[in-house]
Amino acid sequence: MKIQHQISGKSYKASGFIGRYQKLVTETVIPWQEKILMDEAPDTEKSHAIANFINAGKVLRGEDPGDGFYGMVFQDSDVAKWIESASFSLMNTPDPELEKELDKVIGYIAAAQDEDGYLNTYFTVKDRDKRWTNLHEAHELYVAGHMIEAACAHFEATGKRTLLDVMIKNTEHIYDHFIVKGNPGVPGHPEIELALMKLYRLTGNARTLELCRHFLNERGTDPELFIKEADNRSWSVWGSNPRDEGDLLYRQCDRPLRELEAATGHAVRAVYLYAGMADYASEAGDDELLSACRRLWDSIVRRRMYVTGGIGSTVQGEAFTVDYDLPPDTAYAETCASVGLIFFASRMLENEIKGVYADIMERAFYNTVLAGMALDGKRFFYVNPLEVDPGISGVAVTHKHDLPVRPKWYQCACCPPNVARLIESFGRYAYGENEDMAYCHLIAPGEVQFDNGLTLTCTTDYPHGMDIRYSVKGTGKLAIRVPGWSSSFGLLKDGVKISPELDNGYICIDVEGSSEIELKLDGTPHFVYASNRIPRAAGMVSLRRGPLVYCFEGVDNGSVKALCIDRKSGIDITSVPGLPDVDALAVKAWREAENDELYSDDAPVTEPVEAVAIPYYMWGNRGETEMRVWMR
Amino acid sequence: MKIQHQISGKSYKASGFIGRYQKLVTETVIPWQEKILMDEAPDTEKSHAIANFINAGKVLRGEDPGDGFYGMVFQDSDVAKWIESASFSLMNTPDPELEKELDKVIGYIAAAQDEDGYLNTYFTVKDRDKRWTNLHEAHELYVAGHMIEAACAHFEATGKRTLLDVMIKNTEHIYDHFIVKGNPGVPGHPEIELALMKLYRLTGNARTLELCRHFLNERGTDPELFIKEADNRSWSVWGSNPRDEGDLLYRQCDRPLRELEAATGHAVRAVYLYAGMADYASEAGDDELLSACRRLWDSIVRRRMYVTGGIGSTVQGEAFTVDYDLPPDTAYAETCASVGLIFFASRMLENEIKGVYADIMERAFYNTVLAGMALDGKRFFYVNPLEVDPGISGVAVTHKHDLPVRPKWYQCACCPPNVARLIESFGRYAYGENEDMAYCHLIAPGEVQFDNGLTLTCTTDYPHGMDIRYSVKGTGKLAIRVPGWSSSFGLLKDGVKISPELDNGYICIDVEGSSEIELKLDGTPHFVYASNRIPRAAGMVSLRRGPLVYCFEGVDNGSVKALCIDRKSGIDITSVPGLPDVDALAVKAWREAENDELYSDDAPVTEPVEAVAIPYYMWGNRGETEMRVWMR
C-alpha cells in the first residue's frame, strides 16, 4: 500500500480565508499566549509555565529553585503547544524575533532536562523520586508527547536540532524505562503515540516506532494496571481513584485496542489515541488495528457526533456517552476534541483515500473548531453547545459549562493553543501526496509545492464562495476531493468541461505543463434533517450552506424559541448587522406570540416572519443572546 | 380570618378511584413495607430499621446492643412513615392485627427513648455524645418530625397516647435544647416545622408553636451556622462540606425565610419547609411570612414546575434550578417533591381559598405522585421523567437516574411510604371546613362527615369520568371547587340547573335537608401548549383530559420520536392493550420513515398514522419502552 502523507510544513502558503485566520493567529493569538506563559499578560491568572522550566534548571544545577513549581501537573504542555504553534507560524511567516524567543525558551527547556534524559518540571522541581509512579494521573507521557510534537515542528521550521535533540534523548529515556527496564505502564492520557509517529517519520529510529507499538499493544491488557500502580504509592495529584466505576472506560483502558467497538470515555483522550492507532496502523500495515480504527470512526461519525463535528456530548468526564445521545444545550463538544477528530481523520486518510474523512475534517474545522475562537482571536470556547438560552446556559447547575459568551484565554489553557496550531498547520491537512498522486483533501486557498514537483495555486472565497480555481504547473496526477455535501458539481480543465469519474469522493486529473482547473460546487443552501434516532434532534431542521452549519441568534431574531421554520420555504441569502461580508440565510417562519402562561390549552397566536441564520462558527460574537442550531 | 382546615382522618370513607388506590396501599404496600422494616422480605436489601430501635433500647438498659445500628442516618424515619401510613389505613380500614403490630413497634420506640426525651437510634446506639452536634447532615430534627407526624396519626386512628406521649416528651427535649438552653441550630433537612404545627393543633401547647416559630425565624439568619458547627466537631456522616458553593441554597439557608423570592435548592426540603411556613403563617396570622409563601408558590407553579406537577428538575442536589429550565428527559421530579408540593398547596388553602392551590394538588397527585407507583403497587419511581429513550435513559451518564421501568422498593426507601401516606389520607386534602363553610377541594368519591354536621356522598368515576354527584344531608354552606382546567361546567341542584357565581374557582351552595348536586365537567380532550420560554418544551404539545396529562409510549406507537402530531386533528377516545378500562386518546399524526443517516439533506418520508396516548400515571407498566409527554 502506498501511504498517502501530509505535505511538509513549508509547502503551503495560505491566502484567502485560511490566510486571514493564520494572520490572526500569528499576530494575535501566539504573542498573547507568549505573554501568558511569561506571566507578562495583564489581568490574567498566573501561568508560571516558563518559570517552571527555569526553576527546574536551577534544581538540576543544585541552585535554589526560587518560587518552585506552580500550575497544573501538565503545565509544561502549554509551553510545548506554544512552541509548536510558533514554529508552524514561522513556516508561514518568518519572524526573527519570534525565532529568538523560541531559542531562549528552548534553552530553558534544555537546561531543565535531567542527565538521564528525563524532562518534566513538575517532578523535577517538586520530587524527583516520584517520577513515573503515577501514569494514571500525572500526564508525564502526555507532556512528553506534546514536547516531541513541538520539537518536530521547531526542527522543520528552523532546521535547528536544539529541541529535537532534547526530545530524542527524552524518548530514549522513556524507551529505556518502559522497554529496556520493562516497567509496566501506559499513558493515563494518550497523546505520545501520535507524537512518536511524527518523530519516527523524522528520524527513522526503529526504537521510536517500537515504543509507540508498545504503548498501543499494552493498553487495555491489564485492567488492574492503574490500581496496582496506585497501591504502590502513597500520593495522588488530585485524588482520582482507579477503582472508580468508569475509570477504565474514561481512559480507553477497558480492553485491548484491537477489540474496541465504540468510541468511549474522555473524548480528547479517545481521538488522540485513535489518531495514534491509525498512524501506526498505516506505517506498520497493521490491518487488525486499522479495522478497529474503522469501527471507532463509524461509531463516532454515524452515531456519536454533532452536526457541527463536535464530539463528547457530556461534561461528566468530558466524554462520549451512548449512541444518539446528542443534547444540543448541555453539549460538551470540546474544541480540542474536534481538533483531535481532525487528527484522527487525517490519519485515516493515510490509510485509505476516502472523501468521508475529509468531509468530517471540514465539518469539525469550519464549525466547532472555528467557533472555539472569537472572530477577533481574543476569546475562546472550550465547550461548543448547539443551543444557548441566556438565564439557563452557564447558570443552571446542569448548564454551568455551556457559556453563552467566550471567556478570556486564561480560564482555559488547552483549547486555544490547539486551535492555533491547527490553523497554522492547515496545509498539512488540506494537501497530501504519495509517490503516485498529489491530493487536494480540503479546499485551501494559497500556493502549494508538492514533493513530486507539481505546484498549485488555489484561488477561492471558500467556505463562503463555492468556486475554486486551481492553477497547476508540472506533470503528474492530481486528485481533488469533491465535498460529500455537494450533490452536484461542475469541472472545467483549461476552460473545457470534463467529467472524470468520482472515486470515493475524489476526481483524478492528469496534468501536464500548465493547467487551469475550475471546480464549481453546489452552493445552494439546504435544510438538514437529523436522524429520528437522536432524541434531541428528531424532527428538527438545521441549515447549511457548503460546509457551514448555520444557527439562529436572538440578536437577529428576537426569541428564537418562539420560531417555527417553514420547511417548504425557499432559503435566501441575506446580511445581518455586525457581521459584514457574511452570507446569512433567510427563511420563512412562524413566530408565536410570547406565551407567559407555563401551560395552556390555547395554541399560541402565530404570525409569519422572516428568520435569519448565520454561520455557526460566528455565533456569540455580538454579546449574550439566544442561539439554536436545531429548529422546529 | 377564619382558617380553613382539613377534615379529620376518620371523616372520609373513600370509594371509586381513591378507594381502589387506598385498598392497594392497605393490602399491598403497607404489609410489604412492614416486612422490609422487619427484615422479613425476601430478596431485598437489609433495612434493620426496627432492629435499630430494639438495639437502642438495649443500649439504654445497659444491655449488649446486639448487631448495633445499620442503615442511613435517617433510617428511623422509615419506621415513622410506615406507622403514619398504617395509622391512616386503620382510619380507613380497621384491622386489629395491624393495630397490634403498631403497638409492638411503638413499644420498641418507647423503649429506645432516653430518659431526657431524646430519641434517635443512630446516635443512641452509635455515640450518645454526638447528639445535636451535626444538624447539617444528621437529620435528627427531620426524623423527629416524621415521628411526630406518625404519633399524631396513630393517636387519631386509635386514641392511644403511647407514641404521642413519647413524641410530646421528645418535643419538650428539643424545646429545652434549642429554646431553654439556647443552643444554636436549624434543621439541615426541614420537616419538623409542619410536624410541630400538627402537634400544636392536637395539643394546643404554646411551646410547640414557639419551637416551630423559632426554627422558621432562625433559618437563614446566620450563613456561618453550619460552618461553625462543622468546625466544632471532628466527624461527618458523609463528608458534606458546609463551605461548598450552593450548600446554603441547597438547604434554603441563604437568607431569612421572609426574604425568599424563588424556590431553590433540594426540592423536597423546599416544599416541606414552605408547607411549614404556610402552616405557621395561617395559625399565627403572619402576613409577612405568608407573602413569602405566595412568592414561592408563584415561583414554582409559574416558572419551575413540569406539566405533570413534578418539581426539582435536576438530579444534582435533587433540586430546583432556574426559571423555565424543565428538561423532560433528564428530569428529576422526585415523587416525594410532588407529595410535598401537595402539602404546601393544602397549607396555602388554609390561608386563602383559591382554586389554583387545589388545581396544582390535582396536577401533582394524578400525574407525578400516581406515576411514582406501579399499577400493582409493587414497584416505585423516585424520579419521574417526561421522556424516556431506551438505550439512553438509565444508561447515559447524564440519564442514569431516569429509569425506564420502576425499580423494586428496596432501592428507594423514601418515596413509596410518602405515596402510601398521601393516598391513605387523601380525604384531608380533598375536604376541609371552617366555621362558615364545608369545602370540596378535590373530587374524591366516598362519604364525608363534616364537623358542622353536613354529610356528603360523592359518586363519580373521576378522574376518568367527568360527572360528579354529591348527595348532601344537613343544613349549611357548601363550597365546591370547579377545576381550573374545566373551561365550562354544568351544575344541577335537585335536578334544576343553577348558575352560582364562581369565586376563586369555587361555587358556594346553601344546602338544607337533603340535596342532590350534580357537577358536569368538561371532559373534552385538549392539546396543551407550553410557554415558549421553556427551551425544552417551546412549540411542543402534550395532551390532557381532565386533570390527567397523557403520554405516548413506544409499545402503542412504535418509534415515538418519529411521530409529529397533527394539531388540527380531533382527539378521539380509544383503548390500548394491556391497560383495560382506561380511556386512551387517539390523534392524527405523521410518521417519519426510520432515518439511520445521522444528518441528511433529504427530508424524511412521512405517512399519516394514528398516534395513541395513555394517562401519564400509567406509563412504564408494560415493560421498557419509549415514552414522551411533549410531542412535536
CSV table of C-alpha atoms in Angstrom, one decimal, chain B residues 14-222:
chain,number,residue,atom,x,y,z
B,14,ALA,CA,-63.3,6.5,50.1
B,15,SER,CA,-64.9,4.7,47.2
B,16,GLY,CA,-64.3,4.7,43.5
B,17,PHE,CA,-60.8,5.5,42.1
B,18,ILE,CA,-59.5,6.7,45.5
B,19,GLY,CA,-61.0,3.7,47.3
B,20,ARG,CA,-59.3,1.3,44.9
B,21,TYR,CA,-55.9,3.1,45.5
B,22,GLN,CA,-56.4,3.0,49.3
B,23,LYS,CA,-57.2,-0.7,49.1
B,24,LEU,CA,-54.0,-1.2,47.1
B,25,VAL,CA,-51.9,0.6,49.6
B,26,THR,CA,-53.6,-1.1,52.6
B,27,GLU,CA,-53.4,-4.6,51.1
B,28,THR,CA,-50.1,-4.4,49.2
B,29,VAL,CA,-47.9,-1.5,50.1
B,30,ILE,CA,-48.2,-1.3,53.9
B,31,PRO,CA,-47.7,-5.1,54.5
B,32,TRP,CA,-44.8,-5.2,52.2
B,33,GLN,CA,-43.1,-2.2,53.9
B,34,GLU,CA,-43.7,-3.8,57.3
B,35,LYS,CA,-41.9,-6.9,56.1
B,36,ILE,CA,-39.0,-4.8,54.9
B,37,LEU,CA,-38.7,-2.9,58.1
B,38,MET,CA,-38.7,-6.3,60.0
B,39,ASP,CA,-36.1,-7.7,57.6
B,40,GLU,CA,-38.6,-10.4,56.6
B,41,ALA,CA,-39.0,-9.5,52.9
B,42,PRO,CA,-37.3,-12.0,50.6
B,43,ASP,CA,-34.8,-10.7,48.0
B,44,THR,CA,-34.5,-7.2,49.4
B,45,GLU,CA,-31.7,-5.3,50.9
B,46,LYS,CA,-31.4,-5.3,54.7
B,47,SER,CA,-33.5,-2.5,56.4
B,48,HIS,CA,-32.7,-3.1,60.1
B,49,ALA,CA,-35.0,-0.1,60.9
B,50,ILE,CA,-37.0,-2.0,63.6
B,51,ALA,CA,-33.9,-3.7,64.9
B,52,ASN,CA,-32.2,-0.3,65.4
B,53,PHE,CA,-35.0,0.6,67.8
B,54,ILE,CA,-34.7,-2.7,69.6
B,55,ASN,CA,-30.9,-2.3,69.9
B,56,ALA,CA,-31.2,1.3,71.1
B,57,GLY,CA,-33.5,0.1,73.9
B,58,LYS,CA,-30.8,-2.4,74.8
B,59,VAL,CA,-28.2,0.3,75.0
B,60,LEU,CA,-30.4,2.4,77.3
B,61,ARG,CA,-30.9,-0.6,79.6
B,62,GLY,CA,-27.2,-1.3,79.7
B,63,GLU,CA,-27.5,-4.5,77.7
B,64,ASP,CA,-25.4,-5.7,74.8
B,65,PRO,CA,-26.6,-3.8,71.8
B,66,GLY,CA,-26.6,-6.9,69.6
B,67,ASP,CA,-25.8,-6.1,65.9
B,68,GLY,CA,-25.9,-2.3,66.6
B,69,PHE,CA,-27.1,0.3,64.2
B,70,TYR,CA,-27.4,-0.3,60.5
B,71,GLY,CA,-28.6,1.9,57.6
B,72,MET,CA,-28.9,5.5,56.8
B,73,VAL,CA,-28.6,8.2,59.4
B,74,PHE,CA,-32.3,8.8,59.0
B,75,GLN,CA,-33.3,5.1,59.0
B,76,ASP,CA,-35.8,5.8,61.9
B,77,SER,CA,-37.9,7.8,59.5
B,78,ASP,CA,-38.8,4.7,57.5
B,79,VAL,CA,-40.5,3.3,60.6
B,80,ALA,CA,-42.2,6.7,61.3
B,81,LYS,CA,-43.6,6.9,57.8
B,82,TRP,CA,-44.8,3.3,58.0
B,83,ILE,CA,-46.6,4.0,61.3
B,84,GLU,CA,-48.2,7.1,59.8
B,85,SER,CA,-49.4,5.2,56.7
B,86,ALA,CA,-50.6,2.3,58.8
B,87,SER,CA,-52.5,4.6,61.1
B,88,PHE,CA,-54.2,6.4,58.2
B,89,SER,CA,-55.0,2.9,56.9
B,90,LEU,CA,-56.6,2.0,60.2
B,91,MET,CA,-58.8,5.0,60.0
B,92,ASN,CA,-60.0,3.8,56.6
B,93,THR,CA,-60.0,0.1,57.2
B,94,PRO,CA,-59.9,-1.1,60.8
B,95,ASP,CA,-57.5,-4.0,61.3
B,96,PRO,CA,-56.9,-5.3,64.8
B,97,GLU,CA,-53.8,-7.3,63.7
B,98,LEU,CA,-52.2,-4.3,62.2
B,99,GLU,CA,-53.1,-2.3,65.3
B,100,LYS,CA,-51.4,-4.9,67.4
B,101,GLU,CA,-48.3,-4.7,65.2
B,102,LEU,CA,-48.2,-1.0,65.6
B,103,ASP,CA,-48.4,-1.4,69.4
B,104,LYS,CA,-45.4,-3.7,69.3
B,105,VAL,CA,-43.3,-1.4,67.2
B,106,ILE,CA,-44.3,1.6,69.3
B,107,GLY,CA,-43.2,-0.4,72.3
B,108,TYR,CA,-39.7,-0.7,70.8
B,109,ILE,CA,-39.7,3.0,70.1
B,110,ALA,CA,-40.8,4.0,73.6
B,111,ALA,CA,-38.0,1.8,75.0
B,112,ALA,CA,-35.5,3.5,72.7
B,113,GLN,CA,-36.3,6.9,74.2
B,114,ASP,CA,-33.7,8.3,76.5
B,115,GLU,CA,-34.6,9.5,80.0
B,116,ASP,CA,-34.3,13.1,78.9
B,117,GLY,CA,-36.7,12.6,76.0
B,118,TYR,CA,-34.1,12.2,73.3
B,119,LEU,CA,-35.0,9.7,70.6
B,120,ASN,CA,-32.8,8.7,67.7
B,121,THR,CA,-31.3,5.2,67.2
B,122,TYR,CA,-28.3,6.3,65.1
B,123,PHE,CA,-26.9,8.4,68.0
B,124,THR,CA,-28.2,6.3,70.9
B,125,VAL,CA,-26.6,3.1,69.5
B,126,LYS,CA,-23.5,4.6,67.9
B,127,ASP,CA,-22.5,7.5,70.1
B,128,ARG,CA,-24.7,9.4,72.5
B,129,ASP,CA,-22.1,12.1,73.0
B,130,LYS,CA,-22.5,13.3,69.4
B,131,ARG,CA,-26.2,14.2,69.7
B,132,TRP,CA,-27.1,17.5,68.3
B,133,THR,CA,-23.6,18.2,67.0
B,134,ASN,CA,-24.4,17.7,63.3
B,135,LEU,CA,-27.7,19.3,62.3
B,136,HIS,CA,-26.1,19.9,58.9
B,137,GLU,CA,-26.1,16.3,58.0
B,138,ALA,CA,-27.6,14.1,60.6
B,139,HIS,CA,-31.3,14.6,60.1
B,140,GLU,CA,-32.2,14.3,63.8
B,141,LEU,CA,-34.9,17.0,63.5
B,142,TYR,CA,-36.1,15.5,60.3
B,143,VAL,CA,-36.5,12.1,61.9
B,144,ALA,CA,-38.2,13.7,64.9
B,145,GLY,CA,-40.6,15.5,62.6
B,146,HIS,CA,-41.7,12.3,60.8
B,147,MET,CA,-42.1,10.6,64.2
B,148,ILE,CA,-44.3,13.4,65.4
B,149,GLU,CA,-46.5,13.1,62.4
B,150,ALA,CA,-46.7,9.4,63.0
B,151,ALA,CA,-47.7,10.0,66.6
B,152,CYS,CA,-50.4,12.4,65.6
B,153,ALA,CA,-51.8,9.9,63.1
B,154,HIS,CA,-51.6,7.0,65.5
B,155,PHE,CA,-53.4,8.9,68.2
B,156,GLU,CA,-56.1,10.0,65.8
B,157,ALA,CA,-56.5,6.4,64.5
B,158,THR,CA,-56.5,4.6,67.8
B,159,GLY,CA,-57.0,7.1,70.6
B,160,LYS,CA,-53.8,5.6,72.1
B,161,ARG,CA,-51.3,8.1,73.6
B,162,THR,CA,-48.4,5.6,73.5
B,163,LEU,CA,-46.5,7.2,70.7
B,164,LEU,CA,-48.0,10.6,71.2
B,165,ASP,CA,-46.6,10.9,74.7
B,166,VAL,CA,-43.2,9.7,73.5
B,167,MET,CA,-43.1,12.5,71.0
B,168,ILE,CA,-44.5,15.1,73.3
B,169,LYS,CA,-41.7,14.3,75.6
B,170,ASN,CA,-39.3,14.3,72.7
B,171,THR,CA,-40.6,17.7,71.6
B,172,GLU,CA,-40.1,19.0,75.1
B,173,HIS,CA,-36.5,17.8,75.0
B,174,ILE,CA,-35.9,19.6,71.7
B,175,TYR,CA,-37.5,22.8,73.1
B,176,ASP,CA,-35.2,22.5,76.1
B,177,HIS,CA,-32.2,22.1,73.9
B,178,PHE,CA,-32.9,24.9,71.4
B,179,ILE,CA,-35.0,27.4,73.4
B,180,VAL,CA,-34.3,26.9,77.1
B,181,LYS,CA,-30.6,26.2,76.7
B,182,GLY,CA,-30.3,28.4,73.7
B,183,ASN,CA,-28.2,26.1,71.6
B,184,PRO,CA,-28.0,27.5,68.0
B,185,GLY,CA,-29.3,25.4,65.1
B,186,VAL,CA,-31.9,24.9,62.5
B,187,PRO,CA,-32.9,21.6,60.8
B,188,GLY,CA,-30.4,20.6,58.0
B,189,HIS,CA,-33.5,19.0,56.4
B,190,PRO,CA,-36.7,20.8,57.1
B,191,GLU,CA,-39.7,18.6,58.0
B,192,ILE,CA,-40.2,19.2,61.7
B,193,GLU,CA,-41.8,22.6,61.1
B,194,LEU,CA,-45.0,21.2,59.6
B,195,ALA,CA,-45.0,18.3,62.1
B,196,LEU,CA,-44.8,20.7,65.0
B,197,MET,CA,-47.8,22.5,63.6
B,198,LYS,CA,-49.8,19.2,63.5
B,199,LEU,CA,-48.8,18.5,67.1
B,200,TYR,CA,-49.6,22.0,68.2
B,201,ARG,CA,-53.1,21.8,66.7
B,202,LEU,CA,-53.6,18.5,68.6
B,203,THR,CA,-52.2,19.6,72.0
B,204,GLY,CA,-52.5,23.4,71.9
B,205,ASN,CA,-49.2,23.6,73.8
B,206,ALA,CA,-47.8,27.0,73.1
B,207,ARG,CA,-44.2,25.8,73.4
B,208,THR,CA,-44.7,23.6,70.4
B,209,LEU,CA,-45.8,26.6,68.4
B,210,GLU,CA,-42.9,28.6,69.8
B,211,LEU,CA,-40.4,25.9,68.7
B,212,CYS,CA,-41.8,26.0,65.2
B,213,ARG,CA,-41.6,29.8,65.1
B,214,HIS,CA,-38.0,29.6,66.4
B,215,PHE,CA,-36.9,27.3,63.6
B,216,LEU,CA,-38.6,29.4,61.0
B,217,ASN,CA,-37.2,32.7,62.4
B,218,GLU,CA,-33.7,31.4,62.8
B,219,ARG,CA,-33.3,29.8,59.4
B,220,GLY,CA,-31.1,31.8,57.1
B,221,THR,CA,-30.1,34.4,59.6
B,222,ASP,CA,-26.6,33.1,60.1
